[in-house]
PDB file of C-alpha atoms in Angstrom:
ATOM      1  CA  MET A 230     -10.883  -8.294  19.113  1.00 95.00           C
ATOM      2  CA  PHE A 231      -9.784  -5.715  16.399  1.00 98.00           C
ATOM      3  CA  LYS A 232     -10.949  -4.480  12.975  1.00 98.00           C
ATOM      4  CA  ALA A 233      -8.927  -5.218   9.873  1.00 98.00           C
ATOM      5  CA  LEU A 234      -9.268  -5.023   6.104  1.00 98.00           C
ATOM      6  CA  VAL A 235      -8.921  -8.890   5.279  1.00 98.00           C
ATOM      7  CA  VAL A 236      -8.316 -10.133   1.672  1.00 97.00           C
ATOM      8  CA  GLU A 237      -9.366 -13.668   0.907  1.00 95.00           C
ATOM      9  CA  LYS A 238      -8.914 -15.793  -2.280  1.00 92.00           C
ATOM     10  CA  ASP A 239     -11.607 -18.296  -3.407  1.00 89.00           C
ATOM     11  CA  GLU A 240     -10.937 -21.637  -5.195  1.00 85.00           C
ATOM     12  CA  ASP A 241     -11.163 -19.877  -8.564  1.00 84.00           C
ATOM     13  CA  GLY A 242      -8.442 -17.631  -7.612  1.00 84.00           C
ATOM     14  CA  LYS A 243     -10.574 -14.553  -7.362  1.00 90.00           C
ATOM     15  CA  THR A 244      -9.957 -12.142  -4.313  1.00 93.00           C
ATOM     16  CA  ARG A 245     -12.379 -10.140  -2.322  1.00 94.00           C
ATOM     17  CA  ALA A 246     -11.579  -7.577   0.407  1.00 96.00           C
ATOM     18  CA  GLY A 247     -13.664  -6.532   3.321  1.00 97.00           C
ATOM     19  CA  VAL A 248     -13.585  -5.274   6.902  1.00 98.00           C
ATOM     20  CA  GLN A 249     -13.734  -8.078   9.573  1.00 98.00           C
ATOM     21  CA  GLU A 250     -13.257  -8.304  13.257  1.00 98.00           C
ATOM     22  CA  LEU A 251     -10.375 -10.569  14.242  1.00 98.00           C
ATOM     23  CA  ASP A 252      -9.114 -12.054  17.549  1.00 97.00           C
ATOM     24  CA  GLU A 253      -5.573 -10.889  18.612  1.00 96.00           C
ATOM     25  CA  SER A 254      -4.447 -14.376  18.482  1.00 96.00           C
ATOM     26  CA  ARG A 255      -4.497 -14.335  14.813  1.00 96.00           C
ATOM     27  CA  LEU A 256      -1.698 -11.659  14.558  1.00 97.00           C
ATOM     28  CA  PRO A 257       1.595 -12.946  13.162  1.00 96.00           C
ATOM     29  CA  GLU A 258       4.642 -13.494  15.308  1.00 96.00           C
ATOM     30  CA  GLY A 259       6.774 -10.499  16.163  1.00 97.00           C
ATOM     31  CA  GLU A 260       8.432  -8.784  19.203  1.00 98.00           C
ATOM     32  CA  VAL A 261       6.322  -5.688  19.236  1.00 98.00           C
ATOM     33  CA  THR A 262       2.456  -5.278  19.131  1.00 98.00           C
ATOM     34  CA  VAL A 263       1.397  -1.858  17.867  1.00 98.00           C
ATOM     35  CA  ALA A 264      -1.901  -0.135  18.289  1.00 98.00           C
ATOM     36  CA  VAL A 265      -2.102   1.278  14.824  1.00 98.00           C
ATOM     37  CA  GLU A 266      -3.519   4.705  14.469  1.00 98.00           C
ATOM     38  CA  TYR A 267      -3.015   5.558  10.758  1.00 98.00           C
ATOM     39  CA  SER A 268      -2.022   3.753   7.573  1.00 98.00           C
ATOM     40  CA  THR A 269      -1.920   5.027   3.937  1.00 97.00           C
ATOM     41  CA  LEU A 270      -2.285   3.845   0.357  1.00 95.00           C
ATOM     42  CA  ASN A 271       0.491   3.059  -2.063  1.00 92.00           C
ATOM     43  CA  TYR A 272       0.394   1.342  -5.598  1.00 90.00           C
ATOM     44  CA  LYS A 273       1.557  -1.924  -3.823  1.00 93.00           C
ATOM     45  CA  ASP A 274      -1.342  -1.620  -1.515  1.00 96.00           C
ATOM     46  CA  GLY A 275      -3.656  -1.506  -4.542  1.00 95.00           C
ATOM     47  CA  LEU A 276      -2.142  -4.762  -5.805  1.00 95.00           C
ATOM     48  CA  CYS A 277      -2.366  -6.492  -2.551  1.00 96.00           C
ATOM     49  CA  ILE A 278      -6.070  -5.472  -1.909  1.00 96.00           C
ATOM     50  CA  GLY A 279      -6.833  -6.682  -5.443  1.00 91.00           C
ATOM     51  CA  PRO A 280      -5.133  -9.378  -7.477  1.00 85.00           C
ATOM     52  CA  GLY A 281      -2.014  -9.550  -5.341  1.00 78.00           C
ATOM     53  CA  GLY A 282       0.410  -8.869  -8.199  1.00 78.00           C
ATOM     54  CA  GLY A 283       2.487 -11.634  -6.935  1.00 86.00           C
ATOM     55  CA  LEU A 284       3.350  -9.775  -3.852  1.00 93.00           C
ATOM     56  CA  VAL A 285       0.939 -11.697  -1.233  1.00 94.00           C
ATOM     57  CA  CYS A 286       2.272 -14.984  -0.072  1.00 89.00           C
ATOM     58  CA  SER A 287      -0.719 -16.456   1.557  1.00 93.00           C
ATOM     59  CA  TYR A 288      -4.477 -15.757   2.187  1.00 95.00           C
ATOM     60  CA  PRO A 289      -6.365 -14.444   4.233  1.00 96.00           C
ATOM     61  CA  HIS A 290      -4.185 -11.556   4.332  1.00 97.00           C
ATOM     62  CA  VAL A 291      -4.222  -8.056   5.889  1.00 98.00           C
ATOM     63  CA  PRO A 292      -2.516  -5.471   3.443  1.00 97.00           C
ATOM     64  CA  GLY A 293      -1.139  -2.069   4.321  1.00 98.00           C
ATOM     65  CA  ILE A 294       2.717  -1.714   3.809  1.00 97.00           C
ATOM     66  CA  ASP A 295       2.979   1.510   6.088  1.00 97.00           C
ATOM     67  CA  PHE A 296       1.577   2.178   9.552  1.00 98.00           C
ATOM     68  CA  ALA A 297       2.196   4.677  12.446  1.00 98.00           C
ATOM     69  CA  GLY A 298       0.917   4.060  16.000  1.00 98.00           C
ATOM     70  CA  VAL A 299       1.635   3.468  19.603  1.00 98.00           C
ATOM     71  CA  VAL A 300       3.455   0.441  21.009  1.00 98.00           C
ATOM     72  CA  GLU A 301       0.955  -1.726  23.187  1.00 98.00           C
ATOM     73  CA  ALA A 302       3.512  -4.482  24.205  1.00 98.00           C
ATOM     74  CA  SER A 303       7.122  -5.193  23.602  1.00 98.00           C
ATOM     75  CA  GLU A 304       9.454  -7.996  24.059  1.00 98.00           C
ATOM     76  CA  ASP A 305      12.433  -5.731  22.863  1.00 98.00           C
ATOM     77  CA  ALA A 306      14.156  -3.463  25.333  1.00 97.00           C
ATOM     78  CA  ARG A 307      14.345  -0.777  22.522  1.00 96.00           C
ATOM     79  CA  TYR A 308      10.606  -0.056  22.731  1.00 98.00           C
ATOM     80  CA  LYS A 309       8.088   0.122  25.627  1.00 98.00           C
ATOM     81  CA  PRO A 310       4.271   0.785  25.720  1.00 98.00           C
ATOM     82  CA  GLY A 311       3.298   4.149  24.848  1.00 98.00           C
ATOM     83  CA  ASP A 312       6.313   4.771  22.294  1.00 98.00           C
ATOM     84  CA  ARG A 313       5.205   6.208  19.127  1.00 98.00           C
ATOM     85  CA  VAL A 314       6.604   4.256  16.003  1.00 98.00           C
ATOM     86  CA  VAL A 315       6.461   4.117  12.307  1.00 98.00           C
ATOM     87  CA  LEU A 316       6.926   1.389   9.793  1.00 98.00           C
ATOM     88  CA  THR A 317       7.563   1.243   6.094  1.00 97.00           C
ATOM     89  CA  GLY A 318       8.917  -1.606   4.042  1.00 95.00           C
ATOM     90  CA  TRP A 319      10.258  -4.916   4.946  1.00 97.00           C
ATOM     91  CA  ARG A 320       7.517  -6.507   2.926  1.00 96.00           C
ATOM     92  CA  VAL A 321       5.067  -5.870   5.795  1.00 98.00           C
ATOM     93  CA  GLY A 322       1.597  -5.817   3.965  1.00 97.00           C
ATOM     94  CA  GLU A 323       2.832  -8.129   1.445  1.00 96.00           C
ATOM     95  CA  SER A 324       4.303 -11.406   2.985  1.00 94.00           C
ATOM     96  CA  HIS A 325       3.679 -10.257   6.614  1.00 97.00           C
ATOM     97  CA  TRP A 326       0.265  -8.750   7.794  1.00 98.00           C
ATOM     98  CA  GLY A 327       0.355  -5.050   7.642  1.00 98.00           C
ATOM     99  CA  GLY A 328      -1.184  -1.770   8.626  1.00 98.00           C
ATOM    100  CA  TYR A 329      -4.871  -2.012   7.511  1.00 98.00           C
ATOM    101  CA  ALA A 330      -5.831  -3.035  11.017  1.00 98.00           C
ATOM    102  CA  GLN A 331      -6.253  -1.565  14.482  1.00 98.00           C
ATOM    103  CA  LYS A 332      -3.344  -3.845  15.681  1.00 98.00           C
ATOM    104  CA  ALA A 333      -0.195  -5.109  14.113  1.00 98.00           C
ATOM    105  CA  ARG A 334       2.536  -7.321  15.391  1.00 98.00           C
ATOM    106  CA  VAL A 335       6.009  -7.044  13.780  1.00 98.00           C
ATOM    107  CA  LYS A 336       9.768  -7.468  14.353  1.00 98.00           C
ATOM    108  CA  ALA A 337      11.441  -4.759  16.439  1.00 98.00           C
ATOM    109  CA  ASP A 338      14.117  -4.141  13.762  1.00 97.00           C
ATOM    110  CA  TRP A 339      11.507  -3.104  11.325  1.00 98.00           C
ATOM    111  CA  LEU A 340      10.272  -0.067  13.506  1.00 98.00           C
ATOM    112  CA  VAL A 341      11.684   3.441  13.586  1.00 97.00           C
ATOM    113  CA  PRO A 342      10.891   5.802  16.519  1.00 98.00           C
ATOM    114  CA  LEU A 343       8.670   8.646  15.324  1.00 97.00           C
ATOM    115  CA  PRO A 344      10.527  12.105  15.492  1.00 96.00           C
ATOM    116  CA  GLU A 345       8.815  14.336  18.093  1.00 95.00           C
ATOM    117  CA  GLU A 346       7.953  16.839  15.479  1.00 94.00           C
ATOM    118  CA  LEU A 347       5.639  14.422  13.592  1.00 96.00           C
ATOM    119  CA  THR A 348       2.289  13.099  14.589  1.00 97.00           C
ATOM    120  CA  THR A 349       1.216   9.616  13.452  1.00 98.00           C
ATOM    121  CA  ARG A 350      -1.183  11.123  11.081  1.00 97.00           C
ATOM    122  CA  THR A 351       1.625  13.190   9.470  1.00 96.00           C
ATOM    123  CA  ALA A 352       4.021  10.098   9.437  1.00 97.00           C
ATOM    124  CA  MET A 353       1.256   8.325   7.256  1.00 97.00           C
ATOM    125  CA  ALA A 354       0.825  11.598   4.982  1.00 95.00           C
ATOM    126  CA  VAL A 355       4.642  10.917   4.460  1.00 95.00           C
ATOM    127  CA  GLY A 356       4.443   6.964   4.335  1.00 95.00           C
ATOM    128  CA  THR A 357       6.490   5.001   2.029  1.00 94.00           C
ATOM    129  CA  ALA A 358       6.092   7.526  -0.803  1.00 91.00           C
ATOM    130  CA  GLY A 359       7.423  10.380   1.275  1.00 93.00           C
ATOM    131  CA  PHE A 360      10.076   8.268   2.701  1.00 96.00           C
ATOM    132  CA  THR A 361      11.228   7.111  -0.722  1.00 96.00           C
ATOM    133  CA  ALA A 362      11.192  10.770  -1.929  1.00 96.00           C
ATOM    134  CA  MET A 363      13.459  11.823   0.925  1.00 97.00           C
ATOM    135  CA  LEU A 364      15.864   9.087   0.227  1.00 98.00           C
ATOM    136  CA  ALA A 365      15.788  10.156  -3.470  1.00 98.00           C
ATOM    137  CA  VAL A 366      16.655  13.891  -2.394  1.00 98.00           C
ATOM    138  CA  MET A 367      19.459  12.631  -0.127  1.00 98.00           C
ATOM    139  CA  ALA A 368      20.868  10.539  -2.829  1.00 98.00           C
ATOM    140  CA  LEU A 369      20.921  13.506  -5.222  1.00 98.00           C
ATOM    141  CA  GLU A 370      22.453  15.716  -2.494  1.00 98.00           C
ATOM    142  CA  ASP A 371      25.073  13.123  -1.776  1.00 98.00           C
ATOM    143  CA  HIS A 372      26.088  13.072  -5.379  1.00 98.00           C
ATOM    144  CA  GLY A 373      26.513  16.978  -5.577  1.00 98.00           C
ATOM    145  CA  LEU A 374      23.146  18.413  -6.163  1.00 98.00           C
ATOM    146  CA  LYS A 375      22.664  21.890  -4.567  1.00 98.00           C
ATOM    147  CA  PRO A 376      20.201  24.878  -5.066  1.00 98.00           C
ATOM    148  CA  GLY A 377      21.281  27.047  -8.068  1.00 97.00           C
ATOM    149  CA  ASP A 378      22.540  24.247 -10.132  1.00 98.00           C
ATOM    150  CA  GLY A 379      19.696  24.381 -12.446  1.00 98.00           C
ATOM    151  CA  PRO A 380      16.211  22.986 -12.920  1.00 98.00           C
ATOM    152  CA  VAL A 381      15.459  19.677 -11.105  1.00 98.00           C
ATOM    153  CA  LEU A 382      12.793  17.314 -12.853  1.00 98.00           C
ATOM    154  CA  VAL A 383      10.251  15.260 -11.011  1.00 98.00           C
ATOM    155  CA  THR A 384       8.268  12.858 -13.023  1.00 97.00           C
ATOM    156  CA  GLY A 385       4.953  11.394 -11.928  1.00 94.00           C
ATOM    157  CA  ALA A 386       4.773  14.596  -9.988  1.00 95.00           C
ATOM    158  CA  ALA A 387       1.155  14.395  -9.162  1.00 91.00           C
ATOM    159  CA  GLY A 388       1.662  10.949  -7.432  1.00 88.00           C
ATOM    160  CA  GLY A 389       2.659  10.040  -3.898  1.00 88.00           C
ATOM    161  CA  VAL A 390       6.478  10.112  -4.247  1.00 93.00           C
ATOM    162  CA  GLY A 391       6.298  13.032  -6.877  1.00 94.00           C
ATOM    163  CA  SER A 392       3.990  15.284  -4.659  1.00 92.00           C
ATOM    164  CA  VAL A 393       6.464  15.012  -1.698  1.00 92.00           C
ATOM    165  CA  ALA A 394       9.576  15.346  -3.796  1.00 96.00           C
ATOM    166  CA  THR A 395       8.200  18.448  -5.469  1.00 96.00           C
ATOM    167  CA  ALA A 396       7.207  20.074  -2.128  1.00 94.00           C
ATOM    168  CA  MET A 397      10.618  19.122  -0.548  1.00 95.00           C
ATOM    169  CA  LEU A 398      12.823  20.121  -3.271  1.00 97.00           C
ATOM    170  CA  ALA A 399      11.008  23.587  -3.658  1.00 97.00           C
ATOM    171  CA  LYS A 400      11.394  24.118   0.056  1.00 96.00           C
ATOM    172  CA  LEU A 401      15.279  23.331  -0.261  1.00 97.00           C
ATOM    173  CA  GLY A 402      15.624  26.084  -2.740  1.00 97.00           C
ATOM    174  CA  HIS A 403      15.487  24.195  -6.144  1.00 98.00           C
ATOM    175  CA  GLU A 404      13.741  25.164  -9.360  1.00 98.00           C
ATOM    176  CA  VAL A 405      11.372  22.226  -9.725  1.00 98.00           C
ATOM    177  CA  VAL A 406       9.894  21.244 -13.088  1.00 98.00           C
ATOM    178  CA  ALA A 407       6.941  18.877 -12.572  1.00 98.00           C
ATOM    179  CA  VAL A 408       6.214  16.307 -15.207  1.00 97.00           C
ATOM    180  CA  THR A 409       2.567  15.076 -15.391  1.00 95.00           C
ATOM    181  CA  GLY A 410       0.145  13.573 -17.798  1.00 92.00           C
ATOM    182  CA  ARG A 411      -2.858  15.264 -15.832  1.00 91.00           C
ATOM    183  CA  PRO A 412      -3.231  18.679 -16.883  1.00 92.00           C
ATOM    184  CA  GLU A 413      -5.968  19.241 -14.229  1.00 94.00           C
ATOM    185  CA  THR A 414      -3.239  18.764 -11.502  1.00 93.00           C
ATOM    186  CA  GLU A 415      -1.269  21.868 -12.730  1.00 95.00           C
ATOM    187  CA  SER A 416      -2.595  24.301  -9.887  1.00 95.00           C
ATOM    188  CA  TYR A 417      -1.984  21.639  -7.288  1.00 93.00           C
ATOM    189  CA  LEU A 418       1.633  21.163  -8.367  1.00 96.00           C
ATOM    190  CA  ARG A 419       2.217  24.837  -8.415  1.00 97.00           C
ATOM    191  CA  ASP A 420       0.896  25.155  -4.947  1.00 95.00           C
ATOM    192  CA  LEU A 421       3.459  22.439  -3.873  1.00 94.00           C
ATOM    193  CA  GLY A 422       6.218  24.618  -5.271  1.00 96.00           C
ATOM    194  CA  ALA A 423       6.745  23.671  -8.781  1.00 97.00           C
ATOM    195  CA  ALA A 424       8.183  26.472 -10.894  1.00 98.00           C
ATOM    196  CA  ARG A 425       7.071  24.812 -14.260  1.00 97.00           C
ATOM    197  CA  ILE A 426       4.773  22.082 -15.456  1.00 98.00           C
ATOM    198  CA  LEU A 427       5.984  19.994 -18.288  1.00 97.00           C
ATOM    199  CA  PRO A 428       3.492  17.703 -20.192  1.00 96.00           C
ATOM    200  CA  ARG A 429       4.313  14.103 -20.095  1.00 94.00           C
ATOM    201  CA  GLU A 430       4.103  13.783 -23.945  1.00 94.00           C
ATOM    202  CA  GLU A 431       7.155  16.160 -24.357  1.00 94.00           C
ATOM    203  CA  LEU A 432       9.381  13.345 -22.888  1.00 95.00           C
ATOM    204  CA  THR A 433       7.865  10.003 -24.061  1.00 90.00           C
ATOM    205  CA  GLU A 434       9.183  10.032 -27.630  1.00 89.00           C
ATOM    206  CA  VAL A 435      11.847   7.284 -28.084  1.00 89.00           C
ATOM    207  CA  THR A 436      14.838   8.771 -30.054  1.00 87.00           C
ATOM    208  CA  ARG A 437      18.139   7.313 -31.177  1.00 86.00           C
ATOM    209  CA  LYS A 438      20.068  10.303 -30.509  1.00 92.00           C
ATOM    210  CA  PRO A 439      22.971   9.645 -28.337  1.00 95.00           C
ATOM    211  CA  LEU A 440      22.724  12.823 -26.409  1.00 97.00           C
ATOM    212  CA  GLU A 441      20.327  15.985 -26.208  1.00 96.00           C
ATOM    213  CA  SER A 442      20.877  19.479 -24.931  1.00 97.00           C
ATOM    214  CA  GLU A 443      22.030  19.591 -21.196  1.00 98.00           C
ATOM    215  CA  THR A 444      18.910  20.666 -19.417  1.00 98.00           C
ATOM    216  CA  TRP A 445      18.404  19.131 -15.931  1.00 98.00           C
ATOM    217  CA  ALA A 446      20.530  19.395 -12.838  1.00 98.00           C
ATOM    218  CA  GLY A 447      18.923  16.360 -11.271  1.00 98.00           C
ATOM    219  CA  CYS A 448      15.980  14.184 -11.476  1.00 98.00           C
ATOM    220  CA  VAL A 449      13.456  12.185  -9.255  1.00 98.00           C
ATOM    221  CA  ASP A 450      11.918   9.560 -11.610  1.00 98.00           C
ATOM    222  CA  SER A 451       9.108   7.368 -10.805  1.00 95.00           C
ATOM    223  CA  VAL A 452       8.181   6.530 -14.421  1.00 94.00           C
ATOM    224  CA  ALA A 453      10.991   4.659 -16.061  1.00 95.00           C
ATOM    225  CA  GLY A 454      10.309   3.329 -19.527  1.00 94.00           C
ATOM    226  CA  ALA A 455      10.744   5.547 -22.502  1.00 94.00           C
ATOM    227  CA  MET A 456      10.578   8.747 -20.317  1.00 96.00           C
ATOM    228  CA  LEU A 457      13.755   7.785 -18.407  1.00 97.00           C
ATOM    229  CA  GLY A 458      15.593   6.736 -21.602  1.00 96.00           C
ATOM    230  CA  ARG A 459      14.850  10.222 -22.980  1.00 96.00           C
ATOM    231  CA  ILE A 460      15.670  12.206 -19.613  1.00 97.00           C
ATOM    232  CA  LEU A 461      19.117  10.404 -19.231  1.00 97.00           C
ATOM    233  CA  LYS A 462      20.185  12.039 -22.642  1.00 97.00           C
ATOM    234  CA  GLN A 463      19.192  15.543 -21.312  1.00 98.00           C
ATOM    235  CA  MET A 464      20.929  15.498 -17.940  1.00 98.00           C
ATOM    236  CA  LYS A 465      23.783  17.878 -17.383  1.00 98.00           C
ATOM    237  CA  TYR A 466      27.271  16.866 -16.934  1.00 98.00           C
ATOM    238  CA  ARG A 467      27.958  14.861 -13.897  1.00 98.00           C
ATOM    239  CA  SER A 468      24.407  15.193 -12.803  1.00 98.00           C
ATOM    240  CA  SER A 469      22.142  12.307 -11.287  1.00 98.00           C
ATOM    241  CA  VAL A 470      18.901  10.689 -11.760  1.00 98.00           C
ATOM    242  CA  ALA A 471      17.184   9.001  -8.697  1.00 98.00           C
ATOM    243  CA  ALA A 472      14.975   6.218 -10.049  1.00 98.00           C
ATOM    244  CA  VAL A 473      12.186   5.208  -7.638  1.00 96.00           C
ATOM    245  CA  GLY A 474       9.699   3.573  -9.723  1.00 92.00           C
ATOM    246  CA  LEU A 475       8.537   1.926 -13.003  1.00 90.00           C
ATOM    247  CA  ALA A 476       4.995   3.279 -13.728  1.00 85.00           C
ATOM    248  CA  GLY A 477       5.998   3.496 -17.399  1.00 88.00           C
ATOM    249  CA  GLY A 478       7.528   0.071 -17.538  1.00 89.00           C
ATOM    250  CA  ALA A 479      10.497  -1.634 -16.322  1.00 90.00           C
ATOM    251  CA  ALA A 480      12.591  -1.321 -19.419  1.00 91.00           C
ATOM    252  CA  ILE A 481      14.537   1.942 -20.163  1.00 93.00           C
ATOM    253  CA  GLU A 482      13.282   2.306 -23.763  1.00 91.00           C
ATOM    254  CA  GLY A 483      15.790   4.227 -26.089  1.00 91.00           C
ATOM    255  CA  ALA A 484      18.607   4.297 -23.448  1.00 91.00           C
ATOM    256  CA  LEU A 485      22.162   4.345 -24.645  1.00 94.00           C
ATOM    257  CA  ILE A 486      25.489   4.246 -22.646  1.00 96.00           C
ATOM    258  CA  THR A 487      26.428   7.570 -23.958  1.00 97.00           C
ATOM    259  CA  PRO A 488      25.096   9.663 -21.146  1.00 97.00           C
ATOM    260  CA  PHE A 489      27.150   7.730 -18.682  1.00 98.00           C
ATOM    261  CA  ILE A 490      30.463   7.779 -20.454  1.00 98.00           C
ATOM    262  CA  LEU A 491      30.452  11.198 -22.142  1.00 98.00           C
ATOM    263  CA  ARG A 492      28.766  13.246 -19.518  1.00 98.00           C
ATOM    264  CA  GLY A 493      29.298  11.138 -16.299  1.00 98.00           C
ATOM    265  CA  VAL A 494      25.570  10.932 -15.533  1.00 98.00           C
ATOM    266  CA  ASN A 495      24.640   8.663 -12.394  1.00 98.00           C
ATOM    267  CA  LEU A 496      21.510   6.574 -12.415  1.00 98.00           C
ATOM    268  CA  LEU A 497      20.873   6.019  -8.664  1.00 98.00           C
ATOM    269  CA  GLY A 498      18.532   3.184  -7.668  1.00 98.00           C
ATOM    270  CA  ILE A 499      16.521   4.120  -4.696  1.00 98.00           C
ATOM    271  CA  ASP A 500      15.233   1.003  -2.616  1.00 96.00           C
ATOM    272  CA  SER A 501      12.962   1.840   0.385  1.00 95.00           C
ATOM    273  CA  VAL A 502      12.015  -1.794   1.573  1.00 96.00           C
ATOM    274  CA  LEU A 503      15.258  -3.085   2.896  1.00 96.00           C
ATOM    275  CA  ARG A 504      16.991   0.167   3.924  1.00 95.00           C
ATOM    276  CA  PRO A 505      19.327  -0.093   6.709  1.00 95.00           C
ATOM    277  CA  GLN A 506      18.226   1.348  10.174  1.00 95.00           C
ATOM    278  CA  GLN A 507      20.666   4.142   9.988  1.00 95.00           C
ATOM    279  CA  ASP A 508      19.329   5.424   6.571  1.00 96.00           C
ATOM    280  CA  ARG A 509      15.928   5.236   7.984  1.00 97.00           C
ATOM    281  CA  LEU A 510      16.774   7.438  11.043  1.00 97.00           C
ATOM    282  CA  ARG A 511      18.560   9.885   8.858  1.00 97.00           C
ATOM    283  CA  ALA A 512      15.711  10.208   6.355  1.00 97.00           C
ATOM    284  CA  TRP A 513      12.991  10.489   9.064  1.00 97.00           C
ATOM    285  CA  SER A 514      15.100  13.258  10.763  1.00 96.00           C
ATOM    286  CA  ARG A 515      15.284  15.036   7.464  1.00 96.00           C
ATOM    287  CA  ILE A 516      11.548  14.609   6.867  1.00 95.00           C
ATOM    288  CA  ALA A 517      10.881  16.177  10.089  1.00 94.00           C
ATOM    289  CA  THR A 518      12.903  19.365   9.403  1.00 92.00           C
ATOM    290  CA  ASP A 519      12.769  19.786   5.649  1.00 92.00           C
ATOM    291  CA  LEU A 520       9.387  18.771   4.565  1.00 91.00           C
ATOM    292  CA  PRO A 521       6.960  21.769   4.602  1.00 91.00           C
ATOM    293  CA  LEU A 522       4.160  20.467   6.600  1.00 88.00           C
ATOM    294  CA  ASP A 523       1.711  22.985   5.214  1.00 88.00           C
ATOM    295  CA  LYS A 524       2.195  21.689   1.826  1.00 88.00           C
ATOM    296  CA  LEU A 525       1.833  18.105   2.982  1.00 89.00           C
ATOM    297  CA  GLU A 526      -1.545  18.804   4.639  1.00 89.00           C
ATOM    298  CA  ALA A 527      -2.739  19.968   1.155  1.00 85.00           C
ATOM    299  CA  MET A 528      -1.801  16.557  -0.287  1.00 87.00           C
ATOM    300  CA  ILE A 529      -3.953  14.692   2.117  1.00 93.00           C
ATOM    301  CA  ARG A 530      -7.027  12.779   1.160  1.00 94.00           C
ATOM    302  CA  PRO A 531      -8.700  11.149   4.298  1.00 97.00           C
ATOM    303  CA  ALA A 532     -10.063   7.641   4.144  1.00 98.00           C
ATOM    304  CA  VAL A 533     -11.242   4.813   6.438  1.00 98.00           C
ATOM    305  CA  LEU A 534     -10.823   1.011   6.193  1.00 98.00           C
ATOM    306  CA  VAL A 535     -14.280   0.488   4.165  1.00 98.00           C
ATOM    307  CA  ASP A 536     -12.850   2.785   1.546  1.00 98.00           C
ATOM    308  CA  LEU A 537      -9.855   0.991   0.757  1.00 98.00           C
ATOM    309  CA  PRO A 538     -11.236  -1.518  -1.828  1.00 97.00           C
ATOM    310  CA  ALA A 539     -12.335   1.109  -4.090  1.00 97.00           C
ATOM    311  CA  LEU A 540      -9.406   3.291  -3.502  1.00 97.00           C
ATOM    312  CA  GLY A 541      -7.042   0.359  -4.187  1.00 96.00           C
ATOM    313  CA  ALA A 542      -8.637  -0.065  -7.677  1.00 94.00           C
ATOM    314  CA  ASP A 543      -8.387   3.661  -8.201  1.00 94.00           C
ATOM    315  CA  ILE A 544      -4.620   3.780  -7.562  1.00 92.00           C
ATOM    316  CA  LEU A 545      -3.997   1.057  -9.967  1.00 90.00           C
ATOM    317  CA  LYS A 546      -5.579   3.113 -12.704  1.00 89.00           C
ATOM    318  CA  GLY A 547      -3.710   6.263 -11.868  1.00 84.00           C
ATOM    319  CA  ARG A 548      -6.646   8.094 -10.465  1.00 88.00           C
ATOM    320  CA  VAL A 549      -5.305   9.016  -6.954  1.00 89.00           C
ATOM    321  CA  GLN A 550      -3.711  12.328  -6.327  1.00 85.00           C
ATOM    322  CA  GLY A 551      -1.318  13.176  -3.425  1.00 85.00           C
ATOM    323  CA  ARG A 552      -1.428  11.017  -0.151  1.00 91.00           C
ATOM    324  CA  VAL A 553      -4.298   9.080   1.077  1.00 95.00           C
ATOM    325  CA  VAL A 554      -4.326   8.856   4.931  1.00 97.00           C
ATOM    326  CA  VAL A 555      -6.332   5.926   6.470  1.00 98.00           C
ATOM    327  CA  ASP A 556      -7.729   6.350  10.021  1.00 98.00           C
ATOM    328  CA  VAL A 557      -8.047   2.656  10.975  1.00 98.00           C
ATOM    329  CA  ASN A 558     -10.099   3.501  14.083  1.00 98.00           C
ATOM    330  CA  ALA A 559     -12.654   5.615  12.353  1.00 94.00           C
TER     331      ALA A 559
END
């Protein structure tokens, strides 16, 4: 038997979540069984704990799109009992039972060996948010961004992706400008390495100007909407925006073709769900060396399984700062 956060749906379509004890025979099919040690909380998790948001395929369901732990049993030669592993993406926690449990069973292809420098707790402080932030930084670097090019913008900076991106870019030597709509997070963001805080309101006005003054050498954007439309017009010549989210809406309001054809600006889409294995290995290797672990520790908010229904509601309302790390065995 093992404990898990189980979401059920009644005949009226209403969902409820609570911790239950399950038999191991109820785990889904997969080549590797993992004794989960830690998971974390993302916006998608909030949806899956609550109304589903169209992500959950069937009920009852165990959410948790990330987990890290130790291999308990394996039918795949790449993994053996005792190996430490991490999983993000692949629709685990959505269409496949996820990490809000003391055990998980998944396909071997979905797992990544955990770098020796990282603990399972640290890996979940990183989680999908940090993994996505690392992919965004790598994409900006691959398109030419280097320290000294100018200020790099991070939107939604107090959230999970933004927090890690801010800390990582600052450690790499960039001048980070953190955008937030929560003034109370200023000291938190400066502690992560932000050189300047920019109120969200300064970038949300929709304008019809084809271009604005060249300001930003790069951008990690988790907001989209009107903010991204405005930022694109302010990017420097041949600079890039790594788009990782849509907290401000899926449409890029006020966007025009001019930044792309007159300044050669790149809009880079960052997908972390179906990322190929070689990209995952590269990203986790970079995380182990380039993420300031002392800054990461400052982002952590500890939690246990029974906390998750309330935290899931909070993250959907934008009330969660930094990284929630869930000890599934506490």
